[in-house]
Amino acid sequence: MIVNAEKSVNPESDLLALREALHQRLDQLLPVVDEQDRVSAAMRAGTLAPGRRIRPLLLLLAAHDLGCDRHHPGLLDFACAIEMIHAASLMLDDIPCMDNALLRRGRPTIHRQFGQHVTILAAVALLSNAFGLVASARDLPTGCRAQAVAELSGAVGLQGLVQGQFQDLSEGHAPRSSEDIARTNDLKTSMLFDAALQMAALAAGASPEVRQKLRCFAQDLGQAFQLLDDLADSHASTGKDANQDEGKSTLVALLGAEAVQQRLRSHLHSADQHVTLACRHGAATRHFMHSWFESQLAAFG
Ligand code: GRG
């Protein structure tokens, strides 16, 4: 376990510092070696574009709440790997045979900048880089790194993001029950949150009981996150195409915005209880989660 030396955290300035550390490390991990190399340029453009960095921040803050030094270099590597996988998933999600999106993170989607074949290759290379980075994360025990690779592989593969995306694409435009929608959201969104939290727990040497509570936390958080994403769909200021969900069977379409907001708050409440039990009160993680959702709900709710 990597021990935390400092105790006090100023949430806002600390978040800024963590975001900056993430950006710098990602920049270092994805260098411009050859100006002509379109694939590496697409990898950089997809990853370094101004995303909100929710997943890697969650990893670092949960690790802090579990007693780790949140600036530990190995944790930063884990967090960057999570962001690379997330960026790869967004790049693939946006291509014409999937969501056919024009805008992402306030910029033209990667296939519009670099073409489809470059985007697909860049996403595959990002995935490969991410697994390599976890396997070689700095100053972490071999067993911890190996288990982190296994967590991540489970979250991305056929029982994770890939399956969620497949279900969304093949069933998303047909009528679905709220349970089916929630199951797909779990695969698409909660699984990567869970991998991030499990990697924090592995670095912290957390017990199986703590890891189980974190799984429950991730499930609620992912559901809340996806509901917010659905509520934000009709707004123009998200940096993504508005009304991308038109004709899709989302929970907003099925239950209406008000019921979805209630459902979202109930998931947040449950998430709060799980993380409080898992992470010795989970102060940093809870503060981040609540302030982030409150600001988003004020804008889109
Ligand atoms: C092999 C990695 C990989 C994926 C293959 C394409 C795919 C399968 C999965 C896509 C899953 C997907 C797009 C889930 C949506 C999750 C979601 C709500 C994304 C938006 O996340 P934000 O709001 O985005 O955190 P930023 O841009 O802020 O990072």
Short mmCIF file of C-alpha atoms and ligand atoms in Angstrom, two decimals:
data_model
loop_
_atom_site.label_atom_id
_atom_site.label_comp_id
_atom_site.label_asym_id
_atom_site.label_seq_id
_atom_site.Cartn_x
_atom_site.Cartn_y
_atom_site.Cartn_z
CA MET A 1 0.00 0.00 0.00
CA ILE A 2 1.23 3.49 -0.82
CA VAL A 3 0.84 5.69 2.20
CA ASN A 4 -0.49 9.22 2.19
CA ALA A 5 1.82 11.66 3.96
CA GLU A 6 -0.36 14.81 3.84
CA LYS A 7 -3.80 14.83 5.34
CA SER A 8 -5.58 18.06 4.46
CA VAL A 9 -7.00 18.71 0.98
CA ASN A 10 -8.36 21.95 -0.41
CA PRO A 11 -10.85 20.41 -2.85
CA GLU A 12 -10.85 23.09 -5.56
CA SER A 13 -7.13 23.83 -5.79
CA ASP A 14 -6.36 20.14 -5.37
CA LEU A 15 -8.60 19.22 -8.31
CA LEU A 16 -6.89 21.81 -10.47
CA ALA A 17 -3.49 20.38 -9.52
CA LEU A 18 -4.62 16.81 -10.24
CA ARG A 19 -6.11 17.81 -13.61
CA GLU A 20 -2.85 19.53 -14.52
CA ALA A 21 -0.79 16.51 -13.43
CA LEU A 22 -3.00 14.25 -15.56
CA HIS A 23 -2.65 16.50 -18.58
CA GLN A 24 1.13 16.72 -18.26
CA ARG A 25 1.55 12.96 -17.87
CA LEU A 26 -0.77 12.21 -20.82
CA ASP A 27 1.17 14.73 -22.90
CA GLN A 28 4.40 12.96 -21.94
CA LEU A 29 2.97 9.50 -22.67
CA LEU A 30 1.73 10.51 -26.12
CA PRO A 31 4.68 12.45 -27.54
CA VAL A 32 4.86 14.07 -30.96
CA VAL A 33 7.66 11.99 -32.45
CA ASP A 34 7.01 12.57 -36.12
CA GLU A 35 4.84 15.48 -37.34
CA GLN A 36 3.73 13.32 -40.31
CA ASP A 37 2.46 10.46 -38.13
CA ARG A 38 -1.32 10.79 -38.44
CA VAL A 39 -2.12 7.92 -36.08
CA SER A 40 -0.15 9.32 -33.17
CA ALA A 41 -1.57 12.79 -33.89
CA ALA A 42 -5.10 11.33 -33.68
CA MET A 43 -4.22 9.57 -30.41
CA ARG A 44 -3.08 12.88 -28.95
CA ALA A 45 -6.05 14.83 -30.30
CA GLY A 46 -8.56 12.32 -28.88
CA THR A 47 -6.94 12.07 -25.48
CA LEU A 48 -5.64 15.59 -24.80
CA ALA A 49 -8.82 17.36 -25.95
CA PRO A 50 -10.46 19.07 -22.97
CA GLY A 51 -12.51 16.27 -21.39
CA ARG A 52 -13.75 16.47 -17.86
CA ARG A 53 -11.40 13.71 -16.62
CA ILE A 54 -14.05 12.28 -14.31
CA ARG A 55 -12.76 8.70 -14.33
CA PRO A 56 -9.07 9.38 -13.64
CA LEU A 57 -9.96 11.99 -10.98
CA LEU A 58 -12.24 9.48 -9.33
CA LEU A 59 -9.40 6.97 -9.25
CA LEU A 60 -7.00 9.46 -7.64
CA LEU A 61 -9.53 10.78 -5.12
CA ALA A 62 -10.75 7.33 -4.08
CA ALA A 63 -7.12 6.24 -3.65
CA HIS A 64 -6.58 9.30 -1.44
CA ASP A 65 -9.65 8.42 0.63
CA LEU A 66 -8.28 4.89 1.01
CA GLY A 67 -5.07 6.30 2.48
CA CYS A 68 -2.78 6.62 -0.56
CA ASP A 69 -0.70 9.56 -1.69
CA ARG A 70 -2.83 10.82 -4.57
CA HIS A 71 0.28 12.16 -6.33
CA HIS A 72 1.98 8.74 -6.36
CA PRO A 73 3.46 8.21 -9.88
CA GLY A 74 1.99 4.72 -10.25
CA LEU A 75 -1.49 5.98 -9.44
CA LEU A 76 -1.05 8.72 -12.01
CA ASP A 77 -0.13 6.05 -14.57
CA PHE A 78 -3.23 4.03 -13.67
CA ALA A 79 -5.35 7.17 -14.01
CA CYS A 80 -3.85 8.05 -17.41
CA ALA A 81 -4.51 4.51 -18.64
CA ILE A 82 -8.18 4.86 -17.69
CA GLU A 83 -8.40 8.15 -19.58
CA MET A 84 -6.75 6.65 -22.67
CA ILE A 85 -9.28 3.82 -22.71
CA HIS A 86 -12.14 6.27 -22.24
CA ALA A 87 -10.79 8.45 -25.07
CA ALA A 88 -10.49 5.38 -27.34
CA SER A 89 -14.10 4.44 -26.57
CA LEU A 90 -15.31 7.96 -27.45
CA MET A 91 -13.38 7.99 -30.71
CA LEU A 92 -14.93 4.66 -31.73
CA ASP A 93 -18.38 5.66 -30.47
CA ASP A 94 -18.35 8.71 -32.74
CA ILE A 95 -17.45 7.04 -36.07
CA PRO A 96 -20.15 6.85 -38.77
CA CYS A 97 -21.00 3.14 -38.29
CA MET A 98 -21.70 3.81 -34.60
CA ASP A 99 -23.12 7.20 -33.48
CA ASN A 100 -21.93 9.19 -36.48
CA ALA A 101 -21.21 12.25 -34.33
CA LEU A 102 -19.82 15.56 -35.56
CA LEU A 103 -18.69 17.19 -32.34
CA ARG A 104 -16.88 15.92 -29.25
CA ARG A 105 -15.33 17.93 -26.42
CA GLY A 106 -16.21 21.09 -28.33
CA ARG A 107 -14.18 20.05 -31.39
CA PRO A 108 -14.84 18.17 -34.64
CA THR A 109 -14.81 14.43 -33.91
CA ILE A 110 -11.54 12.62 -34.53
CA HIS A 111 -12.72 10.88 -37.71
CA ARG A 112 -13.69 14.28 -39.11
CA GLN A 113 -10.18 15.53 -38.40
CA PHE A 114 -8.20 12.43 -39.39
CA GLY A 115 -10.51 10.05 -41.30
CA GLN A 116 -12.08 6.80 -40.18
CA HIS A 117 -9.24 4.34 -40.70
CA VAL A 118 -6.81 6.56 -38.78
CA THR A 119 -9.34 6.92 -35.95
CA ILE A 120 -9.88 3.17 -35.61
CA LEU A 121 -6.14 2.49 -35.62
CA ALA A 122 -5.50 5.30 -33.12
CA ALA A 123 -8.17 3.88 -30.77
CA VAL A 124 -6.62 0.39 -30.97
CA ALA A 125 -3.16 1.87 -30.30
CA LEU A 126 -4.52 3.83 -27.30
CA LEU A 127 -5.99 0.65 -25.87
CA SER A 128 -2.70 -1.14 -26.33
CA ASN A 129 -0.78 1.77 -24.73
CA ALA A 130 -3.18 1.80 -21.80
CA PHE A 131 -2.69 -1.89 -20.99
CA GLY A 132 1.08 -1.52 -21.35
CA LEU A 133 1.03 1.47 -19.02
CA VAL A 134 -0.89 -0.37 -16.31
CA ALA A 135 1.46 -3.35 -16.58
CA SER A 136 4.48 -1.07 -16.11
CA ALA A 137 3.01 1.58 -13.74
CA ARG A 138 5.76 3.19 -11.71
CA ASP A 139 6.61 2.06 -8.16
CA LEU A 140 3.74 -0.36 -7.72
CA PRO A 141 4.12 -4.06 -6.85
CA THR A 142 3.96 -6.57 -9.71
CA GLY A 143 0.87 -8.33 -8.27
CA CYS A 144 -1.02 -5.05 -8.02
CA ARG A 145 -0.22 -4.19 -11.64
CA ALA A 146 -1.21 -7.65 -12.87
CA GLN A 147 -4.55 -7.51 -11.04
CA ALA A 148 -5.17 -4.02 -12.40
CA VAL A 149 -4.63 -5.31 -15.96
CA ALA A 150 -7.19 -8.05 -15.29
CA GLU A 151 -9.74 -5.54 -13.90
CA LEU A 152 -9.34 -3.31 -16.89
CA SER A 153 -9.55 -6.14 -19.36
CA GLY A 154 -12.84 -7.29 -17.83
CA ALA A 155 -14.27 -3.77 -17.98
CA VAL A 156 -13.39 -3.18 -21.63
CA GLY A 157 -14.14 -6.56 -23.18
CA LEU A 158 -17.09 -8.67 -24.22
CA GLN A 159 -18.66 -8.52 -20.74
CA GLY A 160 -18.02 -4.78 -20.45
CA LEU A 161 -17.89 -1.69 -22.68
CA VAL A 162 -17.89 -3.72 -25.89
CA GLN A 163 -21.06 -5.55 -24.86
CA GLY A 164 -22.71 -2.32 -23.67
CA GLN A 165 -21.96 -0.61 -26.95
CA PHE A 166 -23.21 -3.61 -28.93
CA GLN A 167 -26.48 -3.67 -26.99
CA ASP A 168 -26.90 0.08 -27.37
CA LEU A 169 -26.35 -0.04 -31.13
CA SER A 170 -28.42 -3.15 -31.80
CA GLU A 171 -31.33 -2.54 -29.39
CA GLY A 172 -31.20 1.18 -28.62
CA HIS A 173 -33.74 2.17 -31.26
CA ALA A 174 -36.28 -0.54 -30.39
CA PRO A 175 -38.60 -0.38 -27.37
CA ARG A 176 -36.74 -1.53 -24.22
CA SER A 177 -37.74 -1.99 -20.60
CA SER A 178 -36.19 0.29 -17.98
CA GLU A 179 -34.31 -2.77 -16.64
CA ASP A 180 -32.80 -3.45 -20.07
CA ILE A 181 -31.75 0.18 -20.45
CA ALA A 182 -30.18 0.17 -16.98
CA ARG A 183 -28.29 -3.06 -17.79
CA THR A 184 -26.85 -1.55 -20.96
CA ASN A 185 -25.91 1.64 -19.08
CA ASP A 186 -24.17 -0.47 -16.47
CA LEU A 187 -22.00 -2.12 -19.13
CA LYS A 188 -21.36 1.08 -21.10
CA THR A 189 -20.63 3.35 -18.19
CA SER A 190 -20.47 1.79 -14.70
CA MET A 191 -17.92 -0.85 -15.70
CA LEU A 192 -15.16 1.67 -16.47
CA PHE A 193 -15.93 3.61 -13.28
CA ASP A 194 -15.63 0.33 -11.44
CA ALA A 195 -12.30 -0.53 -13.05
CA ALA A 196 -10.95 2.90 -12.02
CA LEU A 197 -12.09 2.39 -8.43
CA GLN A 198 -10.81 -1.19 -8.27
CA MET A 199 -7.41 0.01 -9.48
CA ALA A 200 -7.38 2.61 -6.68
CA ALA A 201 -8.31 -0.14 -4.21
CA LEU A 202 -5.56 -2.44 -5.52
CA ALA A 203 -2.95 0.31 -5.12
CA ALA A 204 -4.23 0.93 -1.58
CA GLY A 205 -4.18 -2.79 -0.70
CA ALA A 206 -7.89 -2.61 0.20
CA SER A 207 -9.79 -5.64 1.51
CA PRO A 208 -12.29 -7.67 -0.57
CA GLU A 209 -15.11 -6.11 1.50
CA VAL A 210 -14.00 -2.59 0.61
CA ARG A 211 -13.66 -3.59 -3.03
CA GLN A 212 -17.21 -4.97 -3.03
CA LYS A 213 -18.57 -1.71 -1.60
CA LEU A 214 -16.69 0.18 -4.30
CA ARG A 215 -18.35 -2.01 -6.94
CA CYS A 216 -21.76 -0.98 -5.57
CA PHE A 217 -20.62 2.65 -5.54
CA ALA A 218 -19.49 2.40 -9.19
CA GLN A 219 -22.79 0.88 -10.23
CA ASP A 220 -24.85 3.70 -8.72
CA LEU A 221 -22.45 6.37 -9.90
CA GLY A 222 -22.45 5.01 -13.47
CA GLN A 223 -26.24 4.90 -13.55
CA ALA A 224 -26.45 8.48 -12.25
CA PHE A 225 -23.82 9.59 -14.75
CA GLN A 226 -25.59 8.01 -17.72
CA LEU A 227 -28.93 9.54 -16.65
CA LEU A 228 -27.30 12.95 -16.53
CA ASP A 229 -25.81 12.33 -19.97
CA ASP A 230 -29.32 11.53 -21.26
CA LEU A 231 -30.80 14.64 -19.60
CA ALA A 232 -28.08 16.79 -21.19
CA ASP A 233 -28.71 15.38 -24.67
CA SER A 234 -31.07 18.13 -25.80
CA HIS A 235 -28.74 20.94 -24.65
CA ALA A 236 -26.45 22.68 -27.11
CA SER A 237 -23.64 23.56 -24.69
CA THR A 238 -22.20 20.11 -23.91
CA GLY A 239 -19.43 20.14 -26.51
CA LYS A 240 -21.20 17.19 -28.22
CA ASP A 241 -23.93 16.95 -30.87
CA ALA A 242 -27.31 17.91 -29.39
CA ASN A 243 -30.28 15.53 -29.77
CA GLN A 244 -28.07 12.54 -30.54
CA ASP A 245 -30.58 10.36 -28.63
CA GLU A 246 -33.55 11.30 -30.84
CA GLY A 247 -35.54 8.14 -31.60
CA LYS A 248 -33.60 6.15 -28.98
CA SER A 249 -35.22 4.29 -26.10
CA THR A 250 -33.55 6.07 -23.19
CA LEU A 251 -34.96 6.37 -19.68
CA VAL A 252 -35.72 10.04 -20.41
CA ALA A 253 -37.88 8.96 -23.37
CA LEU A 254 -39.51 6.19 -21.34
CA LEU A 255 -40.13 7.92 -18.00
CA GLY A 256 -39.74 11.65 -18.66
CA ALA A 257 -37.14 14.12 -17.38
CA GLU A 258 -38.66 14.63 -13.93
CA ALA A 259 -38.76 10.93 -13.06
CA VAL A 260 -35.20 10.56 -14.38
CA GLN A 261 -34.01 13.38 -12.12
CA GLN A 262 -35.57 11.62 -9.13
CA ARG A 263 -33.99 8.36 -10.14
CA LEU A 264 -30.64 10.09 -10.58
CA ARG A 265 -30.83 11.57 -7.07
CA SER A 266 -31.72 8.21 -5.62
CA HIS A 267 -28.63 6.65 -7.29
CA LEU A 268 -26.49 9.49 -5.91
CA HIS A 269 -27.83 8.91 -2.42
CA SER A 270 -27.08 5.21 -2.65
CA ALA A 271 -23.62 5.92 -4.16
CA ASP A 272 -22.90 8.23 -1.25
CA GLN A 273 -23.73 5.52 1.27
CA HIS A 274 -21.54 2.94 -0.44
CA VAL A 275 -18.50 5.20 -0.75
CA THR A 276 -18.86 6.43 2.84
CA LEU A 277 -18.60 2.83 4.03
CA ALA A 278 -15.86 1.87 1.58
CA CYS A 279 -13.43 4.75 1.98
CA ARG A 280 -13.24 5.83 5.63
CA HIS A 281 -15.97 8.48 5.06
CA GLY A 282 -14.76 9.08 1.49
CA ALA A 283 -14.54 12.84 2.01
CA ALA A 284 -12.61 13.77 -1.15
CA THR A 285 -14.59 11.41 -3.42
CA ARG A 286 -17.94 12.47 -1.99
CA HIS A 287 -17.17 16.17 -2.24
CA PHE A 288 -16.11 15.72 -5.87
CA MET A 289 -19.17 13.64 -6.77
CA HIS A 290 -21.70 15.94 -5.12
CA SER A 291 -20.26 19.23 -6.34
CA TRP A 292 -19.87 17.86 -9.88
CA PHE A 293 -23.45 16.54 -10.09
CA GLU A 294 -24.92 19.68 -8.50
CA SER A 295 -23.21 21.91 -11.06
CA GLN A 296 -24.31 19.67 -13.93
CA LEU A 297 -27.89 19.38 -12.69
CA ALA A 298 -28.05 23.17 -12.36
CA ALA A 299 -27.10 23.39 -16.04
CA PHE A 300 -29.00 20.44 -17.51
CA GLY A 301 -31.46 19.11 -14.91
C1 GRG B 1 -12.59 -0.93 -27.04
C2 GRG B 1 -12.46 1.05 -25.47
C3 GRG B 1 -13.24 0.22 -26.38
C4 GRG B 1 -14.53 0.50 -26.61
C5 GRG B 1 -15.36 -0.25 -27.58
C6 GRG B 1 -17.13 2.14 -28.54
C7 GRG B 1 -17.29 1.34 -27.31
C8 GRG B 1 -16.83 -0.07 -27.30
C9 GRG B 1 -17.85 1.81 -26.19
C10 GRG B 1 -18.38 3.18 -26.07
C11 GRG B 1 -19.05 3.32 -24.76
C12 GRG B 1 -19.53 4.72 -24.52
C13 GRG B 1 -19.36 5.77 -25.53
C14 GRG B 1 -20.08 4.99 -23.38
C15 GRG B 1 -20.58 6.36 -23.09
C16 GRG B 1 -20.05 6.81 -21.80
C17 GRG B 1 -20.24 8.28 -21.65
C18 GRG B 1 -21.45 8.79 -20.96
C19 GRG B 1 -19.31 9.10 -22.13
C20 GRG B 1 -19.23 10.54 -21.89
O1 GRG B 1 -18.25 10.70 -20.89
P1 GRG B 1 -17.83 12.13 -20.33
O2 GRG B 1 -19.05 12.97 -20.20
O3 GRG B 1 -16.95 12.69 -21.52
O4 GRG B 1 -17.00 11.91 -19.11
P2 GRG B 1 -15.66 13.63 -21.46
O5 GRG B 1 -15.52 14.10 -22.89
O6 GRG B 1 -15.91 14.75 -20.50
O7 GRG B 1 -14.52 12.75 -21.04
#
